[in-house]
PDB file of C-alpha atoms in Angstrom:
ATOM      1  CA  MET I   1      45.395 130.466 111.065  1.00 37.00           C
ATOM      2  CA  GLN I   2      45.434 134.139 110.467  1.00 42.00           C
ATOM      3  CA  LEU I   3      46.679 136.773 112.852  1.00 44.00           C
ATOM      4  CA  ALA I   4      44.767 139.977 113.219  1.00 44.00           C
ATOM      5  CA  GLU I   5      47.313 141.891 111.079  1.00 50.00           C
ATOM      6  CA  GLY I   6      46.958 139.320 108.253  1.00 45.00           C
ATOM      7  CA  ARG I   7      50.087 137.384 108.940  1.00 52.00           C
ATOM      8  CA  ARG I   8      50.082 133.675 109.055  1.00 62.00           C
ATOM      9  CA  LYS I   9      50.809 132.185 112.491  1.00 80.00           C
ATOM     10  CA  ARG I  10      54.314 130.642 112.454  1.00 82.00           C
ATOM     11  CA  SER I  11      55.230 127.329 113.944  1.00 80.00           C
ATOM     12  CA  PHE I  12      58.577 125.729 114.960  1.00 72.00           C
ATOM     13  CA  LEU I  13      57.428 122.391 113.427  1.00 81.00           C
ATOM     14  CA  GLY I  14      56.081 123.735 110.130  1.00 74.00           C
ATOM     15  CA  ASP I  15      58.470 126.633 109.477  1.00 73.00           C
ATOM     16  CA  ILE I  16      61.740 125.326 110.978  1.00 75.00           C
ATOM     17  CA  LEU I  17      61.853 121.671 111.780  1.00 75.00           C
ATOM     18  CA  ILE I  18      60.184 120.026 108.797  1.00 81.00           C
ATOM     19  CA  PRO I  19      61.772 122.072 106.120  1.00 76.00           C
ATOM     20  CA  SER I  20      65.261 121.395 107.597  1.00 75.00           C
ATOM     21  CA  LEU I  21      64.472 117.619 107.696  1.00 78.00           C
ATOM     22  CA  LEU I  22      63.588 117.730 104.022  1.00 77.00           C
ATOM     23  CA  GLU I  23      66.505 119.917 102.884  1.00 81.00           C
ATOM     24  CA  ARG I  24      69.664 118.348 101.426  1.00 84.00           C
ATOM     25  CA  ARG I  25      72.914 119.400 103.253  1.00 86.00           C
ATOM     26  CA  ARG I  26      74.735 122.135 101.372  1.00 84.00           C
ATOM     27  CA  GLY I  27      78.374 122.889 101.081  1.00 85.00           C
ATOM     28  CA  LEU I  28      81.454 120.659 100.269  1.00 79.00           C
ATOM     29  CA  ARG I  29      82.845 117.735 102.138  1.00 76.00           C
ATOM     30  CA  ARG I  30      86.551 118.342 101.471  1.00 72.00           C
ATOM     31  CA  ARG I  31      88.571 115.115 102.048  1.00 67.00           C
ATOM     32  CA  VAL I  32      91.928 116.823 101.964  1.00 68.00           C
ATOM     33  CA  ILE I  33      92.599 120.125 103.644  1.00 83.00           C
ATOM     34  CA  HIS I  34      96.042 121.883 103.568  1.00 87.00           C
ATOM     35  CA  PHE I  35      96.813 124.168 106.443  1.00 93.00           C
ATOM     36  CA  PRO I  36      99.339 126.883 105.403  1.00 94.00           C
ATOM     37  CA  ALA I  37     102.735 127.213 107.104  1.00 95.00           C
ATOM     38  CA  LEU I  38     102.787 130.341 109.305  1.00 97.00           C
ATOM     39  CA  ILE I  39     105.517 132.725 110.183  1.00 96.00           C
ATOM     40  CA  GLY I  40     105.912 135.265 112.914  1.00 96.00           C
ATOM     41  CA  ASN I  41     102.757 136.359 114.520  1.00 96.00           C
ATOM     42  CA  GLN I  42     100.434 135.288 111.603  1.00 97.00           C
ATOM     43  CA  ILE I  43      97.120 133.728 112.493  1.00 98.00           C
ATOM     44  CA  CYS I  44      95.204 131.180 110.402  1.00 98.00           C
ATOM     45  CA  ILE I  45      91.430 130.927 110.927  1.00 98.00           C
ATOM     46  CA  THR I  46      89.385 127.996 109.545  1.00 97.00           C
ATOM     47  CA  TRP I  47      85.588 128.098 109.923  1.00 97.00           C
ATOM     48  CA  ALA I  48      83.810 124.682 110.369  1.00 96.00           C
ATOM     49  CA  GLY I  49      80.345 126.268 110.428  1.00 96.00           C
ATOM     50  CA  HIS I  50      78.163 127.813 113.039  1.00 97.00           C
ATOM     51  CA  ALA I  51      80.418 129.002 115.948  1.00 97.00           C
ATOM     52  CA  SER I  52      83.186 126.410 115.346  1.00 98.00           C
ATOM     53  CA  PHE I  53      86.664 127.623 114.548  1.00 98.00           C
ATOM     54  CA  LEU I  54      90.121 126.276 114.246  1.00 98.00           C
ATOM     55  CA  ILE I  55      92.654 129.016 115.195  1.00 98.00           C
ATOM     56  CA  GLN I  56      96.377 128.294 114.376  1.00 98.00           C
ATOM     57  CA  THR I  57      99.525 130.049 115.186  1.00 97.00           C
ATOM     58  CA  LEU I  58     103.098 129.091 114.665  1.00 97.00           C
ATOM     59  CA  GLU I  59     103.048 127.313 118.044  1.00 96.00           C
ATOM     60  CA  HIS I  60      99.391 126.486 118.791  1.00 97.00           C
ATOM     61  CA  SER I  61      96.263 125.067 117.372  1.00 97.00           C
ATOM     62  CA  ILE I  62      92.999 125.968 119.133  1.00 98.00           C
ATOM     63  CA  LEU I  63      89.403 124.904 118.610  1.00 98.00           C
ATOM     64  CA  ILE I  64      86.503 127.022 119.667  1.00 98.00           C
ATOM     65  CA  ASP I  65      83.002 125.650 120.174  1.00 98.00           C
ATOM     66  CA  PRO I  66      83.750 122.647 118.007  1.00 98.00           C
ATOM     67  CA  ASN I  67      80.715 121.009 116.714  1.00 98.00           C
ATOM     68  CA  TRP I  68      80.791 118.463 113.894  1.00 96.00           C
ATOM     69  CA  ALA I  69      77.391 116.980 114.816  1.00 96.00           C
ATOM     70  CA  LYS I  70      74.921 116.153 112.034  1.00 94.00           C
ATOM     71  CA  TRP I  71      71.990 116.653 114.368  1.00 93.00           C
ATOM     72  CA  LEU I  72      71.221 118.789 117.394  1.00 89.00           C
ATOM     73  CA  LYS I  73      68.731 116.333 118.863  1.00 86.00           C
ATOM     74  CA  ILE I  74      65.929 116.736 116.259  1.00 88.00           C
ATOM     75  CA  ILE I  75      67.533 119.716 114.396  1.00 90.00           C
ATOM     76  CA  LYS I  76      69.442 118.830 111.304  1.00 93.00           C
ATOM     77  CA  ARG I  77      72.689 120.376 110.307  1.00 95.00           C
ATOM     78  CA  VAL I  78      72.126 121.753 106.793  1.00 94.00           C
ATOM     79  CA  ARG I  79      75.679 122.688 105.832  1.00 94.00           C
ATOM     80  CA  TYR I  80      78.624 120.395 105.923  1.00 94.00           C
ATOM     81  CA  PRO I  81      81.634 121.447 108.109  1.00 94.00           C
ATOM     82  CA  GLY I  82      83.853 121.504 105.109  1.00 89.00           C
ATOM     83  CA  PHE I  83      86.474 118.995 106.543  1.00 92.00           C
ATOM     84  CA  GLU I  84      86.452 115.937 108.805  1.00 92.00           C
ATOM     85  CA  LEU I  85      87.646 115.735 112.350  1.00 93.00           C
ATOM     86  CA  HIS I  86      90.423 113.412 111.220  1.00 92.00           C
ATOM     87  CA  ASP I  87      91.837 116.224 109.133  1.00 92.00           C
ATOM     88  CA  LEU I  88      92.525 118.404 112.101  1.00 94.00           C
ATOM     89  CA  PRO I  89      96.090 119.097 113.306  1.00 95.00           C
ATOM     90  CA  PHE I  90      96.889 118.163 116.764  1.00 95.00           C
ATOM     91  CA  ILE I  91      94.811 120.539 118.972  1.00 97.00           C
ATOM     92  CA  ASP I  92      96.546 121.633 122.235  1.00 96.00           C
ATOM     93  CA  LEU I  93      93.705 123.809 123.564  1.00 98.00           C
ATOM     94  CA  VAL I  94      89.939 123.832 123.303  1.00 98.00           C
ATOM     95  CA  LEU I  95      87.652 126.746 124.292  1.00 98.00           C
ATOM     96  CA  VAL I  96      83.826 126.451 124.850  1.00 98.00           C
ATOM     97  CA  THR I  97      81.874 129.596 125.274  1.00 98.00           C
ATOM     98  CA  HIS I  98      78.796 128.030 126.960  1.00 95.00           C
ATOM     99  CA  ALA I  99      76.741 124.901 127.511  1.00 93.00           C
ATOM    100  CA  HIS I 100      74.153 125.059 124.818  1.00 94.00           C
ATOM    101  CA  PHE I 101      73.898 121.997 122.603  1.00 92.00           C
ATOM    102  CA  ASP I 102      75.028 123.971 119.331  1.00 94.00           C
ATOM    103  CA  HIS I 103      78.178 125.152 121.082  1.00 96.00           C
ATOM    104  CA  LEU I 104      79.063 122.299 123.448  1.00 97.00           C
ATOM    105  CA  ASP I 105      78.775 119.081 121.637  1.00 96.00           C
ATOM    106  CA  ARG I 106      80.123 116.165 123.852  1.00 97.00           C
ATOM    107  CA  LYS I 107      80.481 113.774 121.025  1.00 97.00           C
ATOM    108  CA  THR I 108      82.781 116.093 119.138  1.00 98.00           C
ATOM    109  CA  LEU I 109      84.665 116.978 122.291  1.00 98.00           C
ATOM    110  CA  ARG I 110      85.167 113.325 122.996  1.00 98.00           C
ATOM    111  CA  ALA I 111      86.601 112.820 119.600  1.00 97.00           C
ATOM    112  CA  ILE I 112      89.253 115.553 119.804  1.00 97.00           C
ATOM    113  CA  ALA I 113      90.203 115.076 123.418  1.00 96.00           C
ATOM    114  CA  ALA I 114      93.796 114.027 123.605  1.00 96.00           C
ATOM    115  CA  ASP I 115      94.866 114.820 127.210  1.00 95.00           C
ATOM    116  CA  GLN I 116      95.133 118.551 126.557  1.00 97.00           C
ATOM    117  CA  SER I 117      93.530 121.505 128.408  1.00 97.00           C
ATOM    118  CA  ILE I 118      90.012 122.866 127.852  1.00 98.00           C
ATOM    119  CA  ILE I 119      88.642 126.153 128.957  1.00 98.00           C
ATOM    120  CA  VAL I 120      85.003 126.654 129.876  1.00 98.00           C
ATOM    121  CA  PRO I 121      82.992 129.256 131.801  1.00 98.00           C
ATOM    122  CA  ILE I 122      82.280 128.725 135.498  1.00 97.00           C
ATOM    123  CA  ASN I 123      80.021 125.749 136.370  1.00 96.00           C
ATOM    124  CA  VAL I 124      80.474 124.127 132.942  1.00 97.00           C
ATOM    125  CA  GLY I 125      83.396 121.869 133.749  1.00 96.00           C
ATOM    126  CA  ASN I 126      81.251 118.966 134.894  1.00 95.00           C
ATOM    127  CA  LEU I 127      79.788 118.652 131.317  1.00 97.00           C
ATOM    128  CA  VAL I 128      83.240 117.976 129.872  1.00 97.00           C
ATOM    129  CA  HIS I 129      84.623 115.876 132.681  1.00 97.00           C
ATOM    130  CA  GLY I 130      85.519 112.322 131.623  1.00 96.00           C
ATOM    131  CA  LEU I 131      85.693 113.119 127.938  1.00 97.00           C
ATOM    132  CA  GLY I 132      89.526 112.824 127.793  1.00 96.00           C
ATOM    133  CA  PHE I 133      90.888 116.304 128.662  1.00 97.00           C
ATOM    134  CA  GLN I 134      93.966 116.573 130.922  1.00 94.00           C
ATOM    135  CA  LYS I 135      92.936 119.878 132.523  1.00 96.00           C
ATOM    136  CA  ILE I 136      89.643 121.589 132.752  1.00 98.00           C
ATOM    137  CA  GLN I 137      90.007 125.273 133.449  1.00 98.00           C
ATOM    138  CA  GLU I 138      86.753 127.212 134.486  1.00 98.00           C
ATOM    139  CA  LEU I 139      86.798 130.967 134.165  1.00 98.00           C
ATOM    140  CA  ARG I 140      84.655 133.704 135.596  1.00 97.00           C
ATOM    141  CA  THR I 141      83.925 136.854 133.544  1.00 97.00           C
ATOM    142  CA  TRP I 142      87.254 138.818 132.971  1.00 97.00           C
ATOM    143  CA  GLN I 143      89.355 135.973 134.422  1.00 98.00           C
ATOM    144  CA  SER I 144      92.248 134.953 132.221  1.00 98.00           C
ATOM    145  CA  TYR I 145      94.345 131.818 131.569  1.00 97.00           C
ATOM    146  CA  LYS I 146      97.800 131.628 130.054  1.00 97.00           C
ATOM    147  CA  HIS I 147      98.658 128.676 127.729  1.00 97.00           C
ATOM    148  CA  GLY I 148     102.049 128.934 126.093  1.00 96.00           C
ATOM    149  CA  LEU I 149     102.203 132.114 124.244  1.00 97.00           C
ATOM    150  CA  LEU I 150      98.412 132.636 124.477  1.00 98.00           C
ATOM    151  CA  GLN I 151      96.333 134.539 126.956  1.00 98.00           C
ATOM    152  CA  ILE I 152      92.669 133.644 127.074  1.00 98.00           C
ATOM    153  CA  THR I 153      90.169 135.938 128.754  1.00 98.00           C
ATOM    154  CA  LEU I 154      86.412 135.301 129.370  1.00 98.00           C
ATOM    155  CA  THR I 155      84.414 138.269 128.284  1.00 98.00           C
ATOM    156  CA  PRO I 156      80.760 139.176 129.213  1.00 97.00           C
ATOM    157  CA  ALA I 157      77.779 138.548 126.866  1.00 96.00           C
ATOM    158  CA  ALA I 158      74.039 139.156 126.931  1.00 92.00           C
ATOM    159  CA  HIS I 159      72.920 135.476 126.771  1.00 90.00           C
ATOM    160  CA  TRP I 160      72.273 132.613 129.127  1.00 77.00           C
ATOM    161  CA  GLY I 161      74.157 129.372 129.749  1.00 85.00           C
ATOM    162  CA  ALA I 162      71.602 126.677 130.740  1.00 87.00           C
ATOM    163  CA  ARG I 163      72.081 123.248 129.312  1.00 88.00           C
ATOM    164  CA  VAL I 164      68.579 122.282 130.222  1.00 83.00           C
ATOM    165  CA  LEU I 165      65.519 124.356 131.031  1.00 78.00           C
ATOM    166  CA  HIS I 166      66.103 125.082 134.770  1.00 78.00           C
ATOM    167  CA  ASP I 167      69.948 124.790 134.625  1.00 85.00           C
ATOM    168  CA  THR I 168      70.641 128.451 135.362  1.00 83.00           C
ATOM    169  CA  HIS I 169      73.826 128.313 137.440  1.00 90.00           C
ATOM    170  CA  ARG I 170      76.199 127.922 134.393  1.00 94.00           C
ATOM    171  CA  GLY I 171      78.464 130.700 133.130  1.00 94.00           C
ATOM    172  CA  PHE I 172      78.667 131.908 129.614  1.00 95.00           C
ATOM    173  CA  GLY I 173      80.561 134.517 127.526  1.00 97.00           C
ATOM    174  CA  GLY I 174      83.064 135.089 124.677  1.00 98.00           C
ATOM    175  CA  PHE I 175      86.883 134.880 124.609  1.00 98.00           C
ATOM    176  CA  LEU I 176      89.700 137.337 123.930  1.00 98.00           C
ATOM    177  CA  ILE I 177      92.675 135.441 122.479  1.00 98.00           C
ATOM    178  CA  GLU I 178      95.879 137.351 122.756  1.00 98.00           C
ATOM    179  CA  TYR I 179      98.976 136.165 120.816  1.00 98.00           C
ATOM    180  CA  ARG I 180     102.227 138.102 120.225  1.00 97.00           C
ATOM    181  CA  GLY I 181     100.593 141.443 120.092  1.00 95.00           C
ATOM    182  CA  ARG I 182      97.468 140.369 118.249  1.00 97.00           C
ATOM    183  CA  THR I 183      93.936 139.793 119.502  1.00 98.00           C
ATOM    184  CA  ILE I 184      91.070 137.726 118.263  1.00 98.00           C
ATOM    185  CA  PHE I 185      87.682 138.115 119.819  1.00 98.00           C
ATOM    186  CA  HIS I 186      85.173 135.145 119.665  1.00 98.00           C
ATOM    187  CA  CYS I 187      81.844 136.536 120.847  1.00 97.00           C
ATOM    188  CA  GLY I 188      80.072 133.295 121.590  1.00 95.00           C
ATOM    189  CA  ASP I 189      76.325 133.945 121.673  1.00 94.00           C
ATOM    190  CA  SER I 190      75.075 137.427 122.596  1.00 96.00           C
ATOM    191  CA  ALA I 191      72.398 139.915 122.112  1.00 94.00           C
ATOM    192  CA  TYR I 192      73.594 143.501 121.455  1.00 96.00           C
ATOM    193  CA  PHE I 193      74.463 145.147 124.636  1.00 96.00           C
ATOM    194  CA  ASP I 194      76.698 147.925 125.966  1.00 94.00           C
ATOM    195  CA  GLY I 195      79.324 145.406 127.041  1.00 95.00           C
ATOM    196  CA  PHE I 196      81.096 145.545 123.664  1.00 97.00           C
ATOM    197  CA  LYS I 197      82.428 148.981 124.488  1.00 95.00           C
ATOM    198  CA  LYS I 198      83.833 147.611 127.773  1.00 96.00           C
ATOM    199  CA  ILE I 199      85.519 144.749 125.915  1.00 97.00           C
ATOM    200  CA  ALA I 200      87.088 147.248 123.492  1.00 96.00           C
ATOM    201  CA  GLN I 201      88.693 148.993 126.540  1.00 95.00           C
ATOM    202  CA  ARG I 202      90.657 145.851 127.405  1.00 92.00           C
ATOM    203  CA  ARG I 203      92.683 145.317 124.215  1.00 92.00           C
ATOM    204  CA  PRO I 204      92.841 146.531 120.622  1.00 95.00           C
ATOM    205  CA  ILE I 205      91.147 143.861 118.613  1.00 97.00           C
ATOM    206  CA  ASP I 206      92.413 142.619 115.193  1.00 98.00           C
ATOM    207  CA  VAL I 207      89.731 140.032 114.265  1.00 98.00           C
ATOM    208  CA  ALA I 208      86.187 139.801 115.678  1.00 98.00           C
ATOM    209  CA  LEU I 209      84.156 136.658 115.103  1.00 98.00           C
ATOM    210  CA  LEU I 210      80.710 137.850 115.606  1.00 98.00           C
ATOM    211  CA  PRO I 211      77.197 136.081 115.353  1.00 98.00           C
ATOM    212  CA  ILE I 212      74.690 137.227 112.875  1.00 98.00           C
ATOM    213  CA  GLY I 213      71.953 134.688 112.834  1.00 95.00           C
ATOM    214  CA  ALA I 214      69.170 133.186 114.901  1.00 91.00           C
ATOM    215  CA  TYR I 215      67.542 136.620 115.497  1.00 91.00           C
ATOM    216  CA  ASP I 216      63.980 135.575 114.949  1.00 89.00           C
ATOM    217  CA  PRO I 217      63.648 132.555 117.395  1.00 80.00           C
ATOM    218  CA  PRO I 218      60.395 130.788 118.155  1.00 76.00           C
ATOM    219  CA  LEU I 219      60.467 131.864 121.867  1.00 71.00           C
ATOM    220  CA  GLN I 220      61.121 135.556 120.919  1.00 65.00           C
ATOM    221  CA  ARG I 221      63.956 135.897 123.432  1.00 70.00           C
ATOM    222  CA  ASP I 222      66.254 138.799 122.827  1.00 77.00           C
ATOM    223  CA  VAL I 223      69.525 136.737 122.949  1.00 84.00           C
ATOM    224  CA  HIS I 224      71.137 137.030 119.547  1.00 92.00           C
ATOM    225  CA  MET I 225      72.159 139.870 117.369  1.00 95.00           C
ATOM    226  CA  ASN I 226      70.772 140.595 113.997  1.00 97.00           C
ATOM    227  CA  PRO I 227      73.236 141.672 111.265  1.00 97.00           C
ATOM    228  CA  GLU I 228      72.775 145.336 111.788  1.00 98.00           C
ATOM    229  CA  GLU I 229      73.360 144.962 115.541  1.00 97.00           C
ATOM    230  CA  ALA I 230      76.431 142.871 114.894  1.00 98.00           C
ATOM    231  CA  LEU I 231      77.915 145.570 112.791  1.00 98.00           C
ATOM    232  CA  GLN I 232      77.255 148.106 115.512  1.00 98.00           C
ATOM    233  CA  ALA I 233      78.952 145.801 117.973  1.00 98.00           C
ATOM    234  CA  PHE I 234      81.808 145.577 115.481  1.00 98.00           C
ATOM    235  CA  GLN I 235      82.252 149.297 115.431  1.00 98.00           C
ATOM    236  CA  GLU I 236      82.069 149.579 119.086  1.00 98.00           C
ATOM    237  CA  LEU I 237      84.711 146.912 119.461  1.00 98.00           C
ATOM    238  CA  GLY I 238      87.041 148.937 117.216  1.00 97.00           C
ATOM    239  CA  ALA I 239      88.139 145.723 115.532  1.00 98.00           C
ATOM    240  CA  GLN I 240      89.943 145.664 112.104  1.00 98.00           C
ATOM    241  CA  ILE I 241      88.287 142.511 110.531  1.00 98.00           C
ATOM    242  CA  PHE I 242      84.773 141.134 110.901  1.00 98.00           C
ATOM    243  CA  ILE I 243      84.260 137.455 110.368  1.00 98.00           C
ATOM    244  CA  PRO I 244      80.457 136.348 110.517  1.00 98.00           C
ATOM    245  CA  MET I 245      79.462 133.263 112.222  1.00 98.00           C
ATOM    246  CA  HIS I 246      76.356 131.512 113.729  1.00 97.00           C
ATOM    247  CA  TYR I 247      74.370 131.484 110.558  1.00 96.00           C
ATOM    248  CA  GLY I 248      73.481 128.962 107.811  1.00 94.00           C
ATOM    249  CA  THR I 249      74.440 125.774 109.630  1.00 96.00           C
ATOM    250  CA  PHE I 250      71.426 124.894 111.800  1.00 92.00           C
ATOM    251  CA  ARG I 251      67.818 126.180 111.356  1.00 91.00           C
ATOM    252  CA  LEU I 252      67.367 127.613 114.907  1.00 90.00           C
ATOM    253  CA  SER I 253      65.217 130.595 113.959  1.00 90.00           C
ATOM    254  CA  TYR I 254      62.558 131.718 111.492  1.00 91.00           C
ATOM    255  CA  GLU I 255      64.622 133.821 109.214  1.00 91.00           C
ATOM    256  CA  PRO I 256      65.650 132.243 105.911  1.00 91.00           C
ATOM    257  CA  LEU I 257      69.167 130.640 106.026  1.00 91.00           C
ATOM    258  CA  ASP I 258      70.662 133.053 103.417  1.00 93.00           C
ATOM    259  CA  GLU I 259      69.172 136.217 104.941  1.00 96.00           C
ATOM    260  CA  PRO I 260      71.669 137.100 107.706  1.00 97.00           C
ATOM    261  CA  LEU I 261      74.695 137.222 105.401  1.00 98.00           C
ATOM    262  CA  MET I 262      72.692 139.168 102.720  1.00 97.00           C
ATOM    263  CA  ARG I 263      71.687 141.729 105.338  1.00 98.00           C
ATOM    264  CA  LEU I 264      75.075 141.952 106.758  1.00 98.00           C
ATOM    265  CA  LEU I 265      76.741 142.733 103.370  1.00 98.00           C
ATOM    266  CA  LYS I 266      74.028 145.172 102.463  1.00 98.00           C
ATOM    267  CA  GLN I 267      74.404 147.183 105.697  1.00 98.00           C
ATOM    268  CA  ALA I 268      78.204 147.001 105.637  1.00 98.00           C
ATOM    269  CA  THR I 269      78.086 148.562 102.099  1.00 98.00           C
ATOM    270  CA  ARG I 270      75.693 151.229 103.095  1.00 97.00           C
ATOM    271  CA  ILE I 271      77.918 152.377 106.043  1.00 97.00           C
ATOM    272  CA  GLY I 272      81.244 151.962 104.321  1.00 97.00           C
ATOM    273  CA  LEU I 273      82.536 148.806 106.074  1.00 97.00           C
ATOM    274  CA  ALA I 274      82.335 146.276 103.309  1.00 97.00           C
ATOM    275  CA  THR I 275      86.102 145.890 102.932  1.00 98.00           C
ATOM    276  CA  GLN I 276      86.395 144.911 106.628  1.00 98.00           C
ATOM    277  CA  ILE I 277      84.024 141.955 106.165  1.00 98.00           C
ATOM    278  CA  HIS I 278      85.672 138.624 105.496  1.00 98.00           C
ATOM    279  CA  VAL I 279      83.156 135.805 104.743  1.00 98.00           C
ATOM    280  CA  LEU I 280      84.757 132.431 105.184  1.00 97.00           C
ATOM    281  CA  LEU I 281      83.705 129.280 103.649  1.00 94.00           C
ATOM    282  CA  GLU I 282      83.699 126.075 105.677  1.00 95.00           C
ATOM    283  CA  GLY I 283      86.991 124.337 105.509  1.00 94.00           C
ATOM    284  CA  GLN I 284      88.929 127.149 103.917  1.00 93.00           C
ATOM    285  CA  PRO I 285      91.973 128.199 105.904  1.00 95.00           C
ATOM    286  CA  THR I 286      92.618 131.944 105.771  1.00 96.00           C
ATOM    287  CA  VAL I 287      95.710 133.709 107.065  1.00 97.00           C
ATOM    288  CA  PHE I 288      95.422 137.101 108.786  1.00 97.00           C
TER     289      PHE I 288
END
């Protein structure tokens, strides 16, 4: 079917779902992963794909939005996470930004639960209840929680938190993680909005984990940033390092899987920020 302007009408089934079903998974399945020894206030960041990160300090190991699922219902994971769940160190804290299936995967959470604490936005706690966590801490926007040497603050986002269609009461956001004078910002999911300037006013940010994909979704909702908007957000955050995420793992949108990173690097070079972009490979620990 042709549209008036001559473009073919797109479909979720034909352009997103079926191609992903036929595509072989990319990336490496590393069987052994060596996490480096840390000193002082060093931070090690390991990406597992999509929005999933292992954050390690000398005293703590934190998982954010852990998702090792091979499928999101009918949507296939098209890149391996780079390492298996059994390769993880002991996790003493888990953070979940919101209830969407690509960020809150109950099977993964059940597998890593070991009587530790988990932090979620308000009204998301019932989704992780009974999975094996010792303490479920729900936060409202700008509320903080202290865990050892860490302070975790839930930040605002331009998104939504429903688990199912009419499930509109659940909170959502990103996280500021403060540790020994350093700060990591995990954005969660968000469209571009003026809230990044307000987040920057809270703390100087060393590392920003920002989403760059799923900006051409089937429902045409303005809930994700494109790469250029993510770079604008990065500048407004005043962060030192930009680690891109939320691309290349699941086909959630019409843009080609490789397009977000290519657009990001091209624009970063154009505006003089290329040296601040750190592209992580799944399963590759990096010390900052």
